[in-house]
Amino acid sequence: MTEPADPLNAELLELALEAATRAGAFLRDGRPDDLGVAATKTSAIDVVTEMDIAAEKLITGLLTDRRPEDGLLGEEGASVEGTSGVEWVIDPIDGTVNYLYGLPSWAISIAARKDGETLVGVVHAPMRGEIFRAVRGEGAFVNDRRARVRPAADQALALVGTGFGYLAERKLQQAEVVRRLIPEVRDIRRGGSAAIDLCDVAAGRLDAYYERGLNPWDYAAGDLIAREAGALTGGRPGEPLSPALAIAAPPGLFERLQTRLDELGAWHD
Ligand code: IPD
Ligand code: CA
């Protein structure tokens, strides 16, 4: 992998990689056998562990130490305005339920954005031994290999990742969308980490991914990685990817799936 052309991007990438690698080692090696739930958020099944909180502190501590003028937005509460124009968007553990249960699909997601554009995205999945990274305009990589989406599949042959929220009412509508979509595609996967799902589209391991109800820390890095690997990303037709709806797929499949998900009401509860 060559060094990013822009010195700011090079600095942000190096820092994001260092923060993600350190947090990854901490989370992998330090997971207590008796790990429990420290707190709940939007519902009894939307959980936080002490490790989510400690990992976010580790990441924000390093970022603040190196670039004290930057803003911060983290899933576990980091919220700093900043004065440099650069804002870090951090999910210390995406896939917290997998981490809690000892399943391997969880990741650290770190993005740096400026003027509404994501410049750098890093998703580190320690149990897979993988670091996905992208710099805007410079392609996406998984470890040191270039990441490329699969050629667009027919929708009927597409392997489609998705996820579900933490609120019963939303899950019901999401299940209804899956009930209607599953006979029209190859199969559905529910991996449990939106950041990894987006990277799996980038690496050609899923044909497509969609989900309603994500937060910016779930998708900021994975969105850039998927786009830099050749995917289109967005929400409802004509709208960008957002908490309302996130879709990622190669051109050709993306438009078809976006239209179908719009018809099926994947954008509302
Ligand atoms: C969750 C994961 C999951 C997705 C949920 C997210 P968290 O993030 O990305 O795959 O379905 O919508 O909230 O809570 O594990 O950080
Ligand atoms: Ca998350």
XYZ file of N, CA, C and O in Angstrom, residues 8-140:
532
model
N -2.240 15.474 5.238
C -3.249 15.366 6.307
C -3.854 13.961 6.304
O -3.963 13.318 7.345
N -4.213 13.474 5.121
C -4.782 12.118 5.043
C -3.793 11.078 5.558
O -4.181 10.120 6.236
N -2.520 11.262 5.230
C -1.498 10.311 5.683
C -1.433 10.303 7.209
O -1.371 9.241 7.847
N -1.486 11.485 7.806
C -1.415 11.574 9.264
C -2.663 10.946 9.913
O -2.570 10.192 10.884
N -3.837 11.251 9.329
C -5.088 10.715 9.900
C -5.130 9.190 9.776
O -5.544 8.494 10.701
N -4.675 8.678 8.637
C -4.685 7.224 8.442
C -3.762 6.540 9.445
O -4.131 5.558 10.093
N -2.566 7.075 9.595
C -1.602 6.459 10.509
C -2.141 6.431 11.941
O -2.042 5.429 12.656
N -2.775 7.540 12.316
C -3.319 7.638 13.670
C -4.512 6.692 13.859
O -4.625 6.009 14.887
N -5.389 6.643 12.869
C -6.551 5.738 12.955
C -6.078 4.288 13.050
O -6.618 3.494 13.825
N -5.053 3.932 12.271
C -4.530 2.562 12.314
C -3.926 2.245 13.676
O -4.143 1.168 14.237
N -3.197 3.211 14.231
C -2.585 2.983 15.543
C -3.665 2.815 16.620
O -3.598 1.898 17.451
N -4.660 3.696 16.586
C -5.723 3.628 17.604
C -6.497 2.315 17.482
O -6.782 1.649 18.486
N -6.827 1.921 16.254
C -7.610 0.696 16.053
C -6.798 -0.538 16.455
O -7.326 -1.473 17.071
N -5.506 -0.536 16.134
C -4.667 -1.696 16.463
C -4.504 -1.837 17.976
O -4.614 -2.937 18.528
N -4.277 -0.702 18.638
C -4.131 -0.761 20.101
C -5.426 -1.203 20.774
O -5.413 -2.033 21.687
N -6.544 -0.626 20.330
C -7.828 -1.007 20.930
C -8.126 -2.479 20.632
O -8.655 -3.198 21.484
N -7.753 -2.935 19.430
C -7.994 -4.334 19.056
C -7.251 -5.297 19.970
O -7.823 -6.301 20.429
N -5.996 -5.000 20.254
C -5.204 -5.878 21.131
C -5.785 -5.863 22.546
O -5.921 -6.909 23.204
N -6.165 -4.675 22.997
C -6.754 -4.535 24.330
C -8.040 -5.358 24.446
O -8.250 -6.093 25.421
N -8.895 -5.252 23.423
C -10.199 -5.941 23.479
C -10.039 -7.457 23.316
O -10.733 -8.232 23.972
N -9.136 -7.861 22.446
C -8.933 -9.308 22.196
C -8.281 -9.964 23.403
O -8.736 -10.992 23.900
N -7.214 -9.354 23.907
C -6.443 -9.998 24.983
C -7.043 -9.747 26.363
O -6.765 -10.493 27.296
N -7.831 -8.685 26.487
C -8.298 -8.305 27.825
C -9.740 -8.677 28.111
O -10.264 -8.318 29.161
N -10.398 -9.413 27.187
C -11.814 -9.723 27.425
C -11.956 -10.660 28.627
O -11.489 -11.794 28.605
N -12.619 -10.185 29.692
C -12.768 -11.045 30.868
C -13.683 -12.234 30.543
O -14.647 -12.077 29.791
N -13.378 -13.410 31.109
C -14.213 -14.599 30.859
C -15.636 -14.387 31.368
O -16.579 -14.938 30.819
N -15.733 -13.596 32.426
C -17.068 -13.382 33.031
C -17.656 -12.028 32.608
O -18.372 -11.401 33.377
N -17.309 -11.601 31.389
C -17.770 -10.278 30.930
C -19.291 -10.161 31.046
O -20.027 -11.034 30.600
N -19.725 -9.075 31.652
C -21.169 -8.854 31.810
C -21.569 -7.512 31.227
O -20.758 -6.789 30.658
N -22.840 -7.220 31.383
C -23.398 -5.964 30.868
C -23.179 -4.863 31.898
O -23.502 -5.036 33.069
N -22.607 -3.731 31.454
C -22.369 -2.618 32.383
C -23.566 -1.690 32.423
O -23.870 -1.084 33.456
N -24.256 -1.538 31.289
C -25.400 -0.624 31.220
C -26.218 -0.977 29.988
O -25.752 -1.706 29.107
N -27.454 -0.485 29.946
C -28.274 -0.656 28.738
C -28.631 0.723 28.201
O -28.599 1.709 28.931
N -28.961 0.767 26.897
C -29.236 2.065 26.265
C -30.698 2.149 25.846
O -31.551 2.368 26.674
N -30.993 1.933 24.553
C -32.367 2.177 24.083
C -33.360 1.097 24.523
O -34.561 1.308 24.497
N -32.854 -0.099 24.897
C -33.742 -1.159 25.390
C -32.879 -2.131 26.188
O -31.655 -2.012 26.219
N -33.518 -3.126 26.807
C -32.803 -4.077 27.670
C -31.769 -4.900 26.899
O -30.851 -5.468 27.493
N -31.923 -4.984 25.557
C -30.976 -5.782 24.763
C -29.950 -4.917 24.036
O -29.136 -5.413 23.273
N -30.002 -3.603 24.252
C -29.019 -2.670 23.672
C -27.981 -2.416 24.757
O -28.157 -1.560 25.617
N -26.897 -3.212 24.725
C -26.018 -3.268 25.897
C -24.668 -2.580 25.675
O -24.205 -2.412 24.546
N -24.058 -2.231 26.804
C -22.695 -1.690 26.832
C -21.922 -2.530 27.844
O -22.452 -2.828 28.913
N -20.698 -2.911 27.518
C -19.861 -3.597 28.508
C -18.785 -2.617 28.987
O -18.541 -1.584 28.357
N -18.143 -3.009 30.073
C -17.043 -2.168 30.576
C -15.941 -2.039 29.515
O -15.225 -1.040 29.461
N -15.840 -3.046 28.620
C -14.796 -3.035 27.596
C -15.101 -2.023 26.486
O -14.183 -1.416 25.933
N -16.394 -1.825 26.159
C -16.753 -0.771 25.193
C -16.272 0.576 25.735
O -15.678 1.380 25.008
N -16.569 0.803 27.004
C -16.259 2.104 27.612
C -14.739 2.304 27.687
O -14.211 3.351 27.311
N -14.031 1.261 28.140
C -12.574 1.374 28.273
C -11.911 1.540 26.903
O -10.951 2.314 26.746
N -12.419 0.838 25.883
C -11.810 0.940 24.540
C -12.048 2.325 23.956
O -11.166 2.889 23.295
N -13.234 2.879 24.181
C -13.465 4.237 23.661
C -12.516 5.229 24.335
O -11.962 6.110 23.680
N -12.299 5.038 25.651
C -11.359 5.935 26.370
C -9.957 5.806 25.801
O -9.236 6.796 25.622
N -9.548 4.573 25.543
C -8.200 4.348 24.979
C -8.059 5.084 23.638
O -7.068 5.786 23.389
N -9.086 4.936 22.783
C -9.019 5.546 21.439
C -9.058 7.067 21.532
O -8.224 7.763 20.937
N -10.002 7.600 22.290
C -10.126 9.068 22.348
C -8.917 9.678 23.060
O -8.483 10.776 22.703
N -8.363 8.958 24.038
C -7.166 9.457 24.732
C -6.006 9.624 23.756
O -5.329 10.659 23.728
N -5.810 8.610 22.901
C -4.715 8.660 21.924
C -4.948 9.777 20.893
O -4.032 10.562 20.584
N -6.177 9.870 20.393
C -6.477 10.889 19.373
C -6.303 12.295 19.951
O -5.718 13.182 19.314
N -6.779 12.499 21.179
C -6.696 13.820 21.803
C -5.258 14.189 22.111
O -4.850 15.344 21.985
N -4.490 13.184 22.496
C -3.090 13.407 22.795
C -2.339 13.892 21.542
O -1.564 14.842 21.576
N -2.614 13.232 20.397
C -1.888 13.549 19.157
C -2.464 14.756 18.411
O -1.737 15.484 17.759
N -3.809 14.901 18.451
C -4.442 15.979 17.683
C -5.514 16.643 18.558
O -6.723 16.450 18.358
N -5.044 17.458 19.537
C -5.967 18.007 20.538
C -7.038 18.947 19.992
O -8.028 19.186 20.669
N -6.849 19.443 18.766
C -7.837 20.398 18.221
C -9.014 19.696 17.522
O -9.951 20.367 17.081
N -8.962 18.383 17.347
C -9.991 17.694 16.570
C -11.255 17.436 17.387
O -11.209 17.292 18.610
N -12.378 17.343 16.693
C -13.633 16.962 17.321
C -13.740 15.447 17.456
O -13.029 14.697 16.771
N -14.629 14.999 18.340
C -14.821 13.570 18.579
C -16.311 13.255 18.680
O -17.059 14.016 19.293
N -16.716 12.136 18.087
C -18.075 11.625 18.256
C -17.953 10.115 18.425
O -17.522 9.417 17.514
N -18.307 9.637 19.636
C -18.136 8.204 19.901
C -19.428 7.571 20.389
O -20.254 8.221 21.029
N -19.608 6.272 20.090
C -20.840 5.590 20.492
C -21.044 5.632 21.995
O -22.173 5.738 22.459
N -19.964 5.539 22.760
C -20.133 5.487 24.218
C -20.080 6.861 24.867
O -19.786 6.983 26.056
N -20.322 7.901 24.101
C -20.532 9.223 24.707
C -19.513 10.283 24.361
O -19.732 11.456 24.681
N -18.403 9.943 23.725
C -17.421 10.979 23.382
C -18.099 12.018 22.490
O -18.761 11.677 21.506
N -17.962 13.279 22.855
C -18.607 14.349 22.090
C -17.835 15.632 22.358
O -17.969 16.238 23.403
N -16.975 15.983 21.399
C -16.125 17.167 21.539
C -16.246 17.955 20.246
O -16.152 17.376 19.155
N -16.478 19.240 20.348
C -16.690 20.105 19.171
C -15.426 20.206 18.294
O -15.467 19.963 17.105
N -14.292 20.550 18.872
C -13.038 20.678 18.102
C -12.965 21.983 17.331
O -13.978 22.632 17.082
N -11.744 22.345 16.944
C -11.547 23.615 16.232
C -10.786 23.425 14.912
O -10.659 24.359 14.124
N -10.290 22.225 14.645
C -9.455 22.011 13.445
C -10.287 21.749 12.195
O -9.759 21.757 11.082
N -11.591 21.444 12.365
C -12.419 21.042 11.220
C -12.443 19.537 11.026
O -13.297 19.009 10.321
N -11.502 18.820 11.662
C -11.489 17.348 11.554
C -12.309 16.776 12.715
O -12.165 17.207 13.856
N -13.187 15.824 12.397
C -13.953 15.143 13.445
C -13.761 13.636 13.315
O -13.878 13.078 12.220
N -13.472 12.996 14.440
C -13.328 11.536 14.482
C -14.664 10.913 14.873
O -15.294 11.359 15.835
N -15.051 9.876 14.141
C -16.305 9.176 14.439
C -15.924 7.745 14.815
O -15.346 7.017 13.988
N -16.248 7.372 16.051
C -15.638 6.164 16.649
C -16.688 5.193 17.176
O -17.562 5.580 17.949
N -16.563 3.932 16.773
C -17.319 2.872 17.439
C -16.270 1.938 18.051
O -15.579 1.211 17.333
N -16.128 1.951 19.384
C -15.051 1.150 19.998
C -15.279 -0.343 19.817
O -14.321 -1.101 19.660
N -16.554 -0.791 19.865
C -16.872 -2.185 19.507
C -18.154 -2.144 18.682
O -19.229 -1.869 19.217
N -18.050 -2.418 17.398
C -19.262 -2.602 16.617
C -19.505 -4.106 16.572
O -18.659 -4.864 16.089
N -20.672 -4.489 17.106
C -20.928 -5.919 17.300
C -20.770 -6.262 18.774
O -20.238 -7.321 19.126
N -21.246 -5.385 19.619
C -21.092 -5.582 21.069
C -21.745 -6.877 21.552
O -21.210 -7.554 22.432
N -22.892 -7.238 20.959
C -23.555 -8.470 21.418
C -22.680 -9.683 21.065
O -22.511 -10.599 21.875
N -22.067 -9.681 19.874
C -21.136 -10.762 19.524
C -19.976 -10.804 20.515
O -19.580 -11.879 20.985
N -19.427 -9.642 20.832
C -18.294 -9.570 21.774
C -18.715 -10.112 23.141
O -17.982 -10.889 23.771
N -19.899 -9.731 23.590
C -20.403 -10.185 24.896
C -20.505 -11.704 24.943
O -20.155 -12.335 25.936
N -20.952 -12.301 23.844
C -21.175 -13.753 23.801
C -19.914 -14.532 23.392
O -19.944 -15.757 23.334
N -18.839 -13.829 23.043
C -17.628 -14.539 22.617
C -17.659 -14.967 21.167
O -16.881 -15.830 20.745
N -18.563 -14.389 20.375
C -18.553 -14.646 18.925
C -17.521 -13.720 18.266
O -17.305 -12.598 18.740
N -16.895 -14.168 17.167
C -15.754 -13.413 16.636
C -16.058 -12.171 15.801
O -15.155 -11.381 15.543
N -17.309 -11.988 15.378
C -17.584 -10.870 14.462
C -17.830 -9.547 15.191
O -18.975 -9.153 15.408
N -16.757 -8.890 15.548
C -16.861 -7.551 16.120
C -15.655 -6.765 15.631
O -14.643 -7.349 15.209
N -15.782 -5.445 15.666
C -14.732 -4.616 15.064
C -14.659 -3.265 15.752
O -15.623 -2.802 16.377
N -13.514 -2.647 15.589
C -13.324 -1.249 15.990
C -13.470 -0.435 14.707
O -12.845 -0.756 13.697
N -14.291 0.597 14.759
C -14.508 1.415 13.556
C -14.114 2.856 13.861
O -14.626 3.456 14.809
N -13.200 3.392 13.045
C -12.729 4.765 13.261
C -12.701 5.491 11.916
O -12.084 5.017 10.957
N -13.393 6.629 11.851
C -13.385 7.442 10.627
C -12.977 8.859 10.989
O -13.257 9.332 12.089
N -12.344 9.546 10.040
C -12.045 10.972 10.210
C -12.752 11.719 9.101
O -12.614 11.366 7.921
N -13.554 12.723 9.465
C -14.237 13.480 8.418
C -13.963 14.973 8.556
O -13.665 15.469 9.642
N -14.108 15.660 7.429
C -13.861 17.107 7.380
C -14.827 17.695 6.365
O -14.975 17.131 5.281
N -15.459 18.803 6.708
C -16.420 19.460 5.819
C -17.445 18.467 5.257
O -17.731 18.469 4.053
N -17.945 17.605 6.124
C -18.996 16.665 5.712
C -18.514 15.491 4.869
O -19.323 14.674 4.439
N -17.220 15.378 4.619
C -16.682 14.282 3.788
C -15.822 13.369 4.657
O -14.971 13.868 5.401
N -15.999 12.076 4.521
C -15.112 11.155 5.232
C -13.805 11.051 4.442
O -13.807 10.729 3.251
N -12.703 11.353 5.112
C -11.388 11.332 4.453
C -10.712 9.981 4.615
O -10.025 9.504 3.708
N -10.902 9.386 5.799
C -10.188 8.152 6.144
C -11.137 7.233 6.909
O -11.906 7.711 7.745
N -11.090 5.942 6.628
C -11.880 4.981 7.393
C -11.050 3.747 7.696
O -10.365 3.228 6.806
N -11.123 3.287 8.949
C -10.422 2.061 9.354
C -11.408 1.187 10.132
O -12.077 1.670 11.046
N -11.513 -0.076 9.734
C -12.313 -1.055 10.476
C -11.387 -2.226 10.778
O -10.853 -2.856 9.853
N -11.199 -2.503 12.067
C -10.294 -3.575 12.477
C -11.105 -4.685 13.136
O -11.802 -4.440 14.129
N -11.029 -5.880 12.567
C -11.722 -7.047 13.116
C -10.658 -7.993 13.668
O -10.156 -8.856 12.934
N -10.285 -7.849 14.935
C -9.127 -8.579 15.473
C -9.250 -10.098 15.381
O -8.262 -10.778 15.103
N -10.442 -10.665 15.578
C -10.562 -12.121 15.580
C -10.452 -12.712 14.168
O -10.290 -13.906 13.991
N -10.573 -11.844 13.178
C -10.348 -12.271 11.785
C -8.929 -11.954 11.349
O -8.543 -12.288 10.227
N -8.194 -11.211 12.177
C -6.855 -10.776 11.785
C -6.900 -9.828 10.603
O -6.009 -9.839 9.744
N -7.943 -8.991 10.540
C -8.096 -8.119 9.372
C -8.227 -6.650 9.761
O -8.935 -6.306 10.708
N -7.539 -5.825 8.982
C -7.729 -4.380 9.067
C -8.128 -3.898 7.680
O -7.388 -4.068 6.709
N -9.312 -3.319 7.605
C -9.781 -2.672 6.371
C -9.482 -1.191 6.504
O -9.656 -0.611 7.570
N -9.062 -0.583 5.391
C -8.752 0.850 5.434
C -9.063 1.486 4.090
O -8.987 0.812 3.046
N -9.404 2.752 4.135
C -9.591 3.491 2.881
C -9.285 4.955 3.127
O -9.511 5.482 4.218
N -8.741 5.576 2.086
C -8.537 7.029 2.057
C -9.327 7.513 0.858
O -9.304 6.862 -0.203
N -10.040 8.619 1.010
C -10.908 9.094 -0.063
C -10.143 9.264 -1.375
O -9.088 9.912 -1.403
N -10.619 8.624 -2.422
C -10.020 8.738 -3.748
C -8.821 7.821 -3.968
O -8.228 7.834 -5.040
N -8.459 7.015 -2.945
C -7.231 6.208 -3.083
C -7.458 4.708 -2.904
O -6.516 3.958 -2.673
N -8.717 4.282 -2.990
C -8.993 2.852 -2.951
C -9.106 2.303 -1.540
O -8.853 2.998 -0.554
N -9.530 1.051 -1.469
C -9.710 0.375 -0.178
C -8.808 -0.848 -0.121
O -8.521 -1.464 -1.150
